[in-house]
C-alpha cells in the first residue's frame, strides 16, 4: 500500500496534488511519500520483532539525504556500497555503528574512510579484500568487525542482471570454501569475525530461494561455530520484490519473509540484519512526466513524454514494467487506446511501454510512473545534456524539493577546456 491516491479526480501524494508540485517545480520530477517510506520500513522492523535485529536500508535504491534522514530517525541503519554512500549516510546523520559496508570491490581509500569514521561491519567479498581490510585496520590500530559474504549457489529466479547468488556470479565466496576462508580471517590481525553475510538477488517474488539460501546459512553457522568461530550476527541481504503491475502481482509480504527468517535461522540466537532497498523505496516514489506530443505513426500512436531513459532507465535496462497512470483521473468506462510511450532521446531503447492501453491523452497532460522510487533517480544520468530531474519529498500536506534541477549553466560549466584549445 502507498499514499498515492486519487482524490476528486486528481492524483495526490499524501495530501498534496501532484499537479500542484508540477506547477511549482516543472516536469519531469520524482516525488516520494514520507508515510510510505516509513510504513515499509516499519513492516520489516515489525516482521523481525522478538529477534534482535537491525533493518539496514540499502541506500543504493534511493539515496537522497532527506530519505535517509527520514528512515534513520525511525531507527533504520544503512547498507552502503561505496565511499560516496558512506559519506552521504554520515552527512544525513547516521552514526557509523549503524552503517554496514557492502560491495564487491572496496578500495583501500574506502576502507580507510569507513574505519576512521566508524562502521558496523564490512561484508567481505574476497580473500584479497580481507587482506587489505586487515592491513589498514592494523595500520590504524583498530579492529575491523567483519562478516564474509558467502555465495550459496541458489537460483533467485529473477532477471539475470540482478541475480547474485549463483556460483557463476561475481559475488561472495563459494559457500563450499567458507571453512578455509573463515580460518584465514581468524588468523589475520586487525579483524574480528562476527558473522555471515548473504544476498542472492533483487526483485525476488517467491520465498523459496530465500529459504534455500537461509537454510544453507544456518548449517554453515553451526559448522563454523564447531570450528571455533564466534558467529553472532547474520546479514541476510535484501531482495524482497514489489508488485510492479498491481493488477496481477502479489509478491510475499515482509511479515511472511520475517516468519521465514525466524523459521530458518531463528534457533541460532544470532542478531539478524537485513538490507532491503526496493521494498522500502520502490512504491514510495513516482516519476511524473508531461506529454509533449501525441504522434500518429504507422499503425500505432506514440505518447512522447518529457521524461526519458536517462531519467528512468529500468525499462530500457531490464525490460522492466512500470504502471503509468494519468494524473487527472479518467472517468470509469472512458475510451482507452494503446500507445507506445516513449521519451525524446534518439534511441529506440528510449521506450517505456509498447502498446499500453491508456485513456486518450493530449499534449500537456501529466502521467505518473508508479513504483519508480527505487533505482529511479539514483540511476539517472545527464545523457543528451538533459538535467537530472528534481526530487521532491511530501510529508502530509507539505512538500519540499530535496534535490533541485540543475541549471544548464551549472551543467555546462562543469566541463573544463584544456589549455591547448
Ligand atoms: N544488499 C546488497 C548486497 C545488494 O547488492 C542489494 C541490491 C541490496 C541489498 C538491495 O536489494 P533490494 O532489496 O533493493 O532488492 N538496479 C536494479 C536493482 C539492483 C540491485 C542491486 N543490489 C533494478 O533497478 O532493478
Short mmCIF file of C-alpha atoms and ligand atoms in Angstrom, two decimals:
data_model
loop_
_atom_site.label_atom_id
_atom_site.label_comp_id
_atom_site.label_asym_id
_atom_site.label_seq_id
_atom_site.Cartn_x
_atom_site.Cartn_y
_atom_site.Cartn_z
CA UNK A 1 0.00 0.00 0.00
CA UNK A 2 1.20 3.50 -0.72
CA UNK A 3 -0.05 7.03 -0.28
CA UNK A 4 -0.58 7.96 -3.93
CA UNK A 5 -4.33 8.02 -4.38
CA UNK A 6 -6.88 9.84 -6.50
CA UNK A 7 -8.99 12.41 -4.73
CA UNK A 8 -11.67 14.33 -6.52
CA UNK A 9 -10.32 13.05 -9.81
CA UNK A 10 -6.72 14.09 -9.29
CA UNK A 11 -3.70 12.04 -8.16
CA UNK A 12 -2.24 13.05 -4.81
CA UNK A 13 0.95 12.28 -2.95
CA UNK A 14 -0.37 12.12 0.62
CA UNK A 15 -2.28 15.42 0.94
CA UNK A 16 -0.61 17.23 -1.96
CA UNK A 17 -1.98 17.18 -5.52
CA UNK A 18 0.74 16.16 -7.98
CA UNK A 19 -0.46 18.87 -10.36
CA UNK A 20 0.48 21.44 -7.71
CA UNK A 21 4.02 20.07 -7.45
CA UNK A 22 4.29 20.00 -11.24
CA UNK A 23 3.27 23.66 -11.38
CA UNK A 24 5.88 24.55 -8.76
CA UNK A 25 8.89 22.54 -9.96
CA UNK A 26 8.16 21.74 -13.60
CA UNK A 27 8.29 18.27 -15.17
CA UNK A 28 9.66 15.67 -15.11
CA UNK A 29 10.29 15.10 -11.41
CA UNK A 30 10.48 12.36 -8.79
CA UNK A 31 8.22 12.55 -5.77
CA UNK A 32 8.42 10.42 -2.62
CA UNK A 33 5.90 9.90 0.17
CA UNK A 34 7.26 10.03 3.72
CA UNK A 35 4.36 7.97 5.08
CA UNK A 36 5.01 5.20 2.55
CA UNK A 37 8.75 5.10 3.25
CA UNK A 38 8.08 4.83 6.97
CA UNK A 39 5.33 2.28 6.54
CA UNK A 40 7.58 0.00 4.50
CA UNK A 41 10.48 0.32 6.93
CA UNK A 42 8.18 -0.49 9.83
CA UNK A 43 6.76 -3.56 8.09
CA UNK A 44 10.25 -5.06 8.08
CA UNK A 45 11.03 -3.87 11.58
CA UNK A 46 7.81 -5.41 12.92
CA UNK A 47 8.31 -8.61 10.91
CA UNK A 48 11.51 -9.22 12.92
CA UNK A 49 10.00 -8.27 16.28
CA UNK A 50 11.10 -10.61 19.04
CA UNK A 51 14.53 -11.15 17.46
CA UNK A 52 17.48 -8.85 17.99
CA UNK A 53 17.74 -7.12 14.61
CA UNK A 54 18.60 -4.08 12.56
CA UNK A 55 16.97 -3.17 9.25
CA UNK A 56 19.75 -1.60 7.20
CA UNK A 57 18.19 0.25 4.27
CA UNK A 58 20.11 -0.47 1.05
CA UNK A 59 20.54 3.17 0.17
CA UNK A 60 21.58 2.43 -3.38
CA UNK A 61 17.84 2.23 -4.08
CA UNK A 62 17.24 5.93 -3.36
CA UNK A 63 19.94 7.83 -1.57
CA UNK A 64 18.74 11.39 -1.15
CA UNK A 65 19.72 12.55 2.33
CA UNK A 66 16.15 13.56 3.13
CA UNK A 67 15.10 9.96 2.55
CA UNK A 68 18.00 8.64 4.62
CA UNK A 69 17.17 11.02 7.45
CA UNK A 70 13.51 10.04 7.39
CA UNK A 71 14.40 6.37 7.73
CA UNK A 72 17.29 6.83 10.15
CA UNK A 73 15.06 8.83 12.50
CA UNK A 74 12.69 5.86 12.52
CA UNK A 75 15.56 3.58 13.58
CA UNK A 76 16.97 2.27 10.30
CA UNK A 77 20.61 1.50 9.75
CA UNK A 78 22.15 1.82 6.28
CA UNK A 79 23.74 -0.60 3.88
CA UNK A 80 26.32 1.25 1.77
CA UNK A 81 28.41 0.11 -1.18
CA UNK A 82 30.80 2.99 -1.78
CA UNK A 83 32.68 5.76 -0.03
CA UNK A 84 30.20 8.22 -1.51
CA UNK A 85 27.26 6.36 0.03
CA UNK A 86 29.11 6.07 3.33
CA UNK A 87 29.77 9.82 3.45
CA UNK A 88 26.22 10.58 2.35
CA UNK A 89 24.82 8.41 5.16
CA UNK A 90 27.10 10.16 7.66
CA UNK A 91 26.03 13.55 6.28
CA UNK A 92 22.40 12.53 6.84
CA UNK A 93 23.26 11.90 10.49
CA UNK A 94 23.56 8.11 10.51
CA UNK A 95 26.13 7.02 13.10
CA UNK A 96 28.97 4.75 11.91
CA UNK A 97 27.83 1.89 14.12
CA UNK A 98 24.63 1.71 12.08
CA UNK A 99 26.38 1.59 8.71
CA UNK A 100 27.13 -1.75 7.07
CA UNK A 101 29.69 -1.58 4.26
CA UNK A 102 28.91 -3.99 1.41
CA UNK A 103 30.22 -4.09 -2.15
CA UNK A 104 32.34 -6.38 -4.30
CA UNK A 105 35.47 -4.26 -4.59
CA UNK A 106 36.06 -1.91 -1.71
CA UNK A 107 39.15 0.18 -2.38
CA UNK A 108 41.82 0.95 0.23
CA UNK A 109 40.60 4.55 0.33
CA UNK A 110 37.04 3.45 1.01
CA UNK A 111 38.10 1.05 3.73
CA UNK A 112 40.23 3.73 5.38
CA UNK A 113 37.38 6.25 5.37
CA UNK A 114 34.96 3.78 6.94
CA UNK A 115 37.44 2.55 9.56
CA UNK A 116 38.28 6.12 10.54
CA UNK A 117 34.65 7.27 10.68
CA UNK A 118 33.23 4.14 12.31
CA UNK A 119 31.47 1.21 10.73
CA UNK A 120 29.15 -1.51 11.99
CA UNK A 121 30.81 -4.15 9.86
CA UNK A 122 32.38 -4.82 6.50
CA UNK A 123 30.75 -7.54 4.44
CA UNK A 124 33.89 -9.05 2.94
CA UNK A 125 33.61 -10.38 -0.60
CA UNK A 126 37.02 -11.97 -1.27
CA UNK A 127 40.28 -13.01 0.35
CA UNK A 128 42.33 -10.19 -1.21
CA UNK A 129 39.80 -7.66 0.07
CA UNK A 130 40.00 -9.24 3.54
CA UNK A 131 43.77 -8.85 3.49
CA UNK A 132 43.51 -5.16 2.62
CA UNK A 133 40.99 -4.54 5.44
CA UNK A 134 43.30 -6.39 7.84
CA UNK A 135 46.32 -4.34 6.78
CA UNK A 136 44.56 -0.98 7.02
CA UNK A 137 42.93 -1.79 10.37
CA UNK A 138 46.34 -2.85 11.76
CA UNK A 139 47.95 0.32 10.46
CA UNK A 140 45.23 2.46 12.06
CA UNK A 141 45.41 0.45 15.29
CA UNK A 142 41.72 -0.52 15.18
CA UNK A 143 39.77 -3.75 14.83
CA UNK A 144 37.50 -4.15 11.83
CA UNK A 145 34.31 -6.12 12.50
CA UNK A 146 33.67 -8.35 9.51
CA UNK A 147 31.26 -10.86 8.08
CA UNK A 148 32.09 -12.83 4.97
CA UNK A 149 29.61 -12.89 2.12
CA UNK A 150 29.00 -16.44 1.03
CA UNK A 151 27.61 -17.35 -2.34
CA UNK A 152 25.11 -20.16 -1.67
CA UNK A 153 24.67 -21.11 -5.35
CA UNK A 154 20.93 -20.58 -5.30
CA UNK A 155 18.84 -19.51 -8.28
CA UNK A 156 16.97 -16.38 -7.21
CA UNK A 157 14.59 -16.72 -10.18
CA UNK A 158 14.83 -13.04 -11.04
CA UNK A 159 16.14 -11.01 -14.01
CA UNK A 160 19.66 -12.18 -14.91
CA UNK A 161 21.11 -8.68 -14.44
CA UNK A 162 20.04 -8.58 -10.78
CA UNK A 163 20.63 -12.20 -9.69
CA UNK A 164 23.69 -12.54 -7.47
CA UNK A 165 23.52 -15.87 -5.68
CA UNK A 166 24.60 -18.32 -8.37
CA UNK A 167 28.14 -19.65 -8.39
CA UNK A 168 28.80 -18.02 -11.77
CA UNK A 169 28.09 -14.55 -10.32
CA UNK A 170 30.92 -12.32 -9.11
CA UNK A 171 29.55 -12.04 -5.57
CA UNK A 172 30.87 -13.52 -2.32
CA UNK A 173 32.98 -16.59 -1.77
CA UNK A 174 31.71 -20.06 -2.70
CA UNK A 175 29.98 -21.48 0.36
CA UNK A 176 31.99 -24.70 -0.04
CA UNK A 177 35.20 -22.74 0.67
CA UNK A 178 33.82 -20.98 3.75
CA UNK A 179 35.78 -23.06 6.28
CA UNK A 180 39.07 -22.22 4.66
CA UNK A 181 38.28 -18.50 4.26
CA UNK A 182 37.00 -18.13 7.84
CA UNK A 183 40.19 -19.81 9.08
CA UNK A 184 42.23 -17.29 7.13
CA UNK A 185 40.15 -14.44 8.58
CA UNK A 186 40.74 -15.71 12.12
CA UNK A 187 44.47 -15.75 11.51
CA UNK A 188 44.75 -12.18 10.25
CA UNK A 189 45.43 -9.21 12.55
CA UNK A 190 43.01 -6.31 12.86
CA UNK A 191 39.89 -8.34 12.08
CA UNK A 192 37.09 -9.54 14.28
CA UNK A 193 34.94 -12.14 12.55
CA UNK A 194 31.40 -11.64 13.81
CA UNK A 195 29.13 -13.35 11.33
CA UNK A 196 27.98 -14.40 7.90
CA UNK A 197 26.50 -12.35 5.06
CA UNK A 198 24.39 -13.48 2.13
CA UNK A 199 22.43 -11.69 -0.60
CA UNK A 200 21.10 -13.65 -3.54
CA UNK A 201 19.47 -11.06 -5.77
CA UNK A 202 16.86 -8.40 -6.17
CA UNK A 203 13.14 -8.33 -7.05
CA UNK A 204 12.56 -11.86 -5.75
CA UNK A 205 8.89 -12.67 -6.00
CA UNK A 206 8.99 -16.04 -4.23
CA UNK A 207 10.23 -17.06 -0.81
CA UNK A 208 11.67 -20.43 -1.88
CA UNK A 209 15.10 -19.13 -2.98
CA UNK A 210 15.47 -17.20 0.30
CA UNK A 211 14.54 -20.34 2.18
CA UNK A 212 17.19 -22.42 0.38
CA UNK A 213 19.85 -19.78 0.98
CA UNK A 214 18.99 -19.19 4.64
CA UNK A 215 18.97 -22.91 5.40
CA UNK A 216 22.46 -23.14 3.96
CA UNK A 217 23.50 -20.19 6.11
CA UNK A 218 22.05 -21.89 9.21
CA UNK A 219 24.04 -25.05 8.50
CA UNK A 220 27.15 -23.02 7.88
CA UNK A 221 26.67 -21.16 11.18
CA UNK A 222 26.72 -24.43 13.08
CA UNK A 223 29.69 -25.72 11.13
CA UNK A 224 31.74 -22.54 11.65
CA UNK A 225 30.86 -22.47 15.34
CA UNK A 226 32.08 -26.05 15.67
CA UNK A 227 35.31 -24.87 14.06
CA UNK A 228 35.71 -22.30 16.82
CA UNK A 229 34.36 -19.12 15.18
CA UNK A 230 32.02 -16.86 17.05
CA UNK A 231 29.13 -16.38 14.64
CA UNK A 232 26.73 -13.98 16.33
CA UNK A 233 25.35 -11.84 13.50
CA UNK A 234 23.69 -12.91 10.26
CA UNK A 235 23.26 -10.36 7.49
CA UNK A 236 20.60 -11.86 5.23
CA UNK A 237 20.73 -9.23 2.48
CA UNK A 238 17.84 -7.59 0.68
CA UNK A 239 15.92 -8.57 -2.39
CA UNK A 240 12.25 -8.93 -1.47
CA UNK A 241 10.29 -7.94 -4.59
CA UNK A 242 7.45 -5.47 -5.03
CA UNK A 243 4.34 -5.54 -7.20
CA UNK A 244 5.12 -3.50 -10.33
CA UNK A 245 1.95 -4.49 -12.18
CA UNK A 246 -0.56 -4.02 -9.41
CA UNK A 247 -3.38 -5.72 -11.17
CA UNK A 248 -1.75 -9.17 -11.24
CA UNK A 249 1.31 -9.38 -8.98
CA UNK A 250 1.34 -10.22 -5.28
CA UNK A 251 4.85 -10.98 -4.07
CA UNK A 252 5.30 -12.26 -0.49
CA UNK A 253 4.81 -9.73 2.29
CA UNK A 254 7.52 -8.63 4.72
CA UNK A 255 5.67 -10.38 7.53
CA UNK A 256 5.91 -13.69 5.64
CA UNK A 257 9.57 -13.01 4.91
CA UNK A 258 10.16 -12.27 8.61
CA UNK A 259 8.46 -15.53 9.59
CA UNK A 260 10.70 -17.38 7.13
CA UNK A 261 13.78 -15.80 8.70
CA UNK A 262 12.67 -16.84 12.17
CA UNK A 263 11.90 -20.34 10.93
CA UNK A 264 15.22 -20.87 9.15
CA UNK A 265 17.76 -19.11 11.38
CA UNK A 266 15.83 -18.08 14.48
CA UNK A 267 17.10 -21.00 16.59
CA UNK A 268 20.72 -19.88 16.25
CA UNK A 269 20.42 -16.93 18.63
CA UNK A 270 22.12 -14.57 16.18
CA UNK A 271 21.42 -10.90 15.74
CA UNK A 272 19.69 -10.51 12.36
CA UNK A 273 20.38 -7.81 9.82
CA UNK A 274 18.51 -7.35 6.58
CA UNK A 275 19.26 -4.94 3.73
CA UNK A 276 16.04 -4.15 1.88
CA UNK A 277 16.14 -1.33 -0.64
CA UNK A 278 13.47 -1.72 -3.28
CA UNK A 279 10.62 -2.68 -0.97
CA UNK A 280 11.19 0.39 1.19
CA UNK A 281 11.63 2.97 -1.57
CA UNK A 282 10.09 1.46 -4.73
CA UNK A 283 6.43 2.08 -4.18
CA UNK A 284 7.18 5.19 -2.13
CA UNK A 285 8.12 7.14 -5.25
CA UNK A 286 6.68 8.19 -8.60
CA UNK A 287 8.16 9.86 -11.64
CA UNK A 288 5.82 12.47 -13.03
CA UNK A 289 6.19 13.48 -16.64
CA UNK A 290 4.29 15.51 -19.21
CA UNK A 291 3.07 14.54 -22.67
CA UNK A 292 4.91 16.75 -25.17
CA UNK A 293 3.29 15.38 -28.32
CA UNK A 294 0.92 12.70 -29.42
CA UNK A 295 2.25 11.38 -32.69
CA UNK A 296 0.42 9.10 -35.07
CA UNK A 297 2.74 6.52 -36.56
CA UNK A 298 2.35 3.56 -38.87
CA UNK A 299 -0.44 1.62 -37.21
CA UNK A 300 0.35 2.98 -33.76
CA UNK A 301 0.22 6.17 -31.73
CA UNK A 302 3.15 7.42 -29.69
CA UNK A 303 2.93 9.37 -26.47
CA UNK A 304 6.13 11.40 -26.46
CA UNK A 305 6.95 12.41 -22.90
CA UNK A 306 9.38 14.95 -21.47
CA UNK A 307 10.85 12.15 -19.29
CA UNK A 308 13.29 9.78 -20.94
CA UNK A 309 15.53 6.77 -20.43
CA UNK A 310 18.16 8.94 -18.79
CA UNK A 311 15.62 9.81 -16.08
CA UNK A 312 14.26 6.29 -15.54
CA UNK A 313 16.42 3.62 -17.11
CA UNK A 314 14.76 0.48 -15.74
CA UNK A 315 12.53 -0.25 -18.77
CA UNK A 316 15.49 0.10 -21.19
CA UNK A 317 17.92 -1.79 -18.98
CA UNK A 318 15.86 -4.63 -17.50
CA UNK A 319 12.74 -4.67 -19.70
CA UNK A 320 11.08 -3.51 -16.51
CA UNK A 321 7.36 -2.85 -16.37
CA UNK A 322 6.05 0.26 -14.62
CA UNK A 323 2.39 1.17 -14.27
CA UNK A 324 1.83 4.52 -15.97
CA UNK A 325 -1.29 6.39 -14.95
CA UNK A 326 -2.81 9.75 -15.83
CA UNK A 327 -2.58 12.38 -13.09
CA UNK A 328 -6.08 13.54 -13.86
CA UNK A 329 -8.29 10.52 -13.36
CA UNK A 330 -10.37 9.42 -16.29
CA UNK A 331 -14.00 8.56 -15.80
CA UNK A 332 -14.66 4.84 -15.41
CA UNK A 333 -15.56 3.41 -18.81
CA UNK A 334 -13.83 6.27 -20.66
CA UNK A 335 -12.37 5.30 -24.01
CA UNK A 336 -8.91 3.72 -23.92
CA UNK A 337 -6.40 3.17 -26.67
CA UNK A 338 -2.98 1.54 -27.00
CA UNK A 339 0.05 3.82 -27.09
CA UNK A 340 3.77 3.35 -27.37
CA UNK A 341 5.02 5.54 -24.51
CA UNK A 342 8.44 6.96 -25.29
CA UNK A 343 10.92 9.65 -24.33
CA UNK A 344 12.59 12.13 -26.68
CA UNK A 345 16.08 10.55 -26.67
CA UNK A 346 17.34 9.34 -30.06
CA UNK A 347 17.42 5.64 -29.27
CA UNK A 348 14.74 3.06 -29.84
CA UNK A 349 15.55 1.82 -26.33
CA UNK A 350 14.05 5.05 -25.02
CA UNK A 351 10.70 3.31 -24.81
CA UNK A 352 8.83 2.98 -21.53
CA UNK A 353 5.98 0.80 -22.78
CA UNK A 354 4.71 -0.64 -26.03
CA UNK A 355 1.05 -0.82 -26.95
CA UNK A 356 0.00 0.11 -23.43
CA UNK A 357 -3.71 0.74 -23.01
CA UNK A 358 -4.24 4.23 -21.68
CA UNK A 359 -7.08 6.70 -21.62
CA UNK A 360 -6.87 9.13 -24.51
CA UNK A 361 -4.26 11.77 -23.68
CA UNK A 362 -3.24 15.03 -25.27
CA UNK A 363 -0.20 17.31 -25.19
CA UNK A 364 0.23 18.91 -21.77
CA UNK A 365 -1.33 16.03 -19.81
CA UNK A 366 0.63 14.67 -16.85
CA UNK A 367 1.34 10.99 -16.30
CA UNK A 368 2.84 9.26 -13.26
CA UNK A 369 5.14 6.24 -13.38
CA UNK A 370 4.41 4.13 -10.36
CA UNK A 371 7.00 2.11 -8.42
CA UNK A 372 9.76 4.46 -9.50
CA UNK A 373 11.11 5.31 -6.05
CA UNK A 374 13.82 2.62 -6.09
CA UNK A 375 16.59 2.58 -8.69
CA UNK A 376 14.99 5.59 -10.39
CA UNK A 377 16.65 8.91 -9.53
CA UNK A 378 19.85 7.18 -8.42
CA UNK A 379 20.35 5.57 -11.83
CA UNK A 380 19.58 8.69 -13.83
CA UNK A 381 22.15 10.45 -15.96
CA UNK A 382 22.62 13.63 -17.96
CA UNK A 383 22.67 11.78 -21.28
CA UNK A 384 21.78 14.17 -24.10
CA UNK A 385 22.71 17.03 -21.73
CA UNK A 386 19.37 16.59 -20.06
CA UNK A 387 19.43 17.93 -16.49
CA UNK A 388 18.96 15.46 -13.62
CA UNK A 389 15.32 15.85 -12.68
CA UNK A 390 14.34 17.23 -9.29
CA UNK A 391 13.40 15.09 -6.32
CA UNK A 392 10.54 16.19 -4.08
CA UNK A 393 9.57 14.79 -0.69
CA UNK A 394 6.00 15.01 0.56
CA UNK A 395 5.02 14.89 4.22
CA UNK A 396 1.28 15.12 4.75
CA UNK A 397 0.25 18.46 3.23
CA UNK A 398 3.79 19.78 2.83
CA UNK A 399 6.30 19.25 0.08
CA UNK A 400 9.92 20.20 -0.34
CA UNK A 401 12.40 20.00 -3.18
CA UNK A 402 15.13 17.72 -1.86
CA UNK A 403 17.32 17.95 -4.97
CA UNK A 404 16.80 20.85 -7.34
CA UNK A 405 17.04 20.62 -11.10
CA UNK A 406 20.46 21.97 -12.11
CA UNK A 407 20.58 24.90 -14.49
CA UNK A 408 22.08 24.44 -17.94
CA UNK A 409 24.90 26.77 -16.92
CA UNK A 410 25.73 24.59 -13.93
CA UNK A 411 25.89 21.54 -16.14
CA UNK A 412 27.84 23.11 -18.96
CA UNK A 413 30.30 24.92 -16.72
CA UNK A 414 31.37 21.64 -15.13
CA UNK A 415 33.46 20.93 -18.21
CA UNK A 416 36.94 22.39 -18.27
CA UNK A 417 38.71 23.21 -21.51
CA UNK A 418 42.38 22.22 -21.82
CA UNK A 419 44.95 24.99 -22.37
CA UNK A 420 45.75 23.82 -25.91
CA UNK A 421 42.24 24.57 -27.18
N1 LIG B 1 22.20 -5.81 -0.42
C1 LIG B 1 23.05 -5.98 -1.45
C2 LIG B 1 24.38 -6.52 -1.18
C3 LIG B 1 22.66 -5.65 -2.75
O1 LIG B 1 23.50 -5.85 -3.77
C4 LIG B 1 21.37 -5.13 -2.99
C5 LIG B 1 20.93 -4.77 -4.33
C6 LIG B 1 20.51 -4.95 -1.88
C7 LIG B 1 20.96 -5.31 -0.62
C8 LIG B 1 19.13 -4.40 -2.01
O2 LIG B 1 18.30 -5.21 -2.78
P1 LIG B 1 16.76 -4.83 -2.91
O3 LIG B 1 16.11 -5.04 -1.56
O4 LIG B 1 16.67 -3.42 -3.34
O5 LIG B 1 16.25 -5.77 -3.92
N2 LIG B 1 19.10 -1.57 -10.38
C9 LIG B 1 18.35 -2.80 -10.28
C10 LIG B 1 18.49 -3.45 -8.90
C11 LIG B 1 19.91 -3.71 -8.49
C12 LIG B 1 20.03 -4.33 -7.13
C13 LIG B 1 21.44 -4.38 -6.69
N3 LIG B 1 21.65 -4.88 -5.38
C14 LIG B 1 16.90 -2.53 -10.64
O6 LIG B 1 16.56 -1.40 -10.97
O7 LIG B 1 16.08 -3.45 -10.65
#
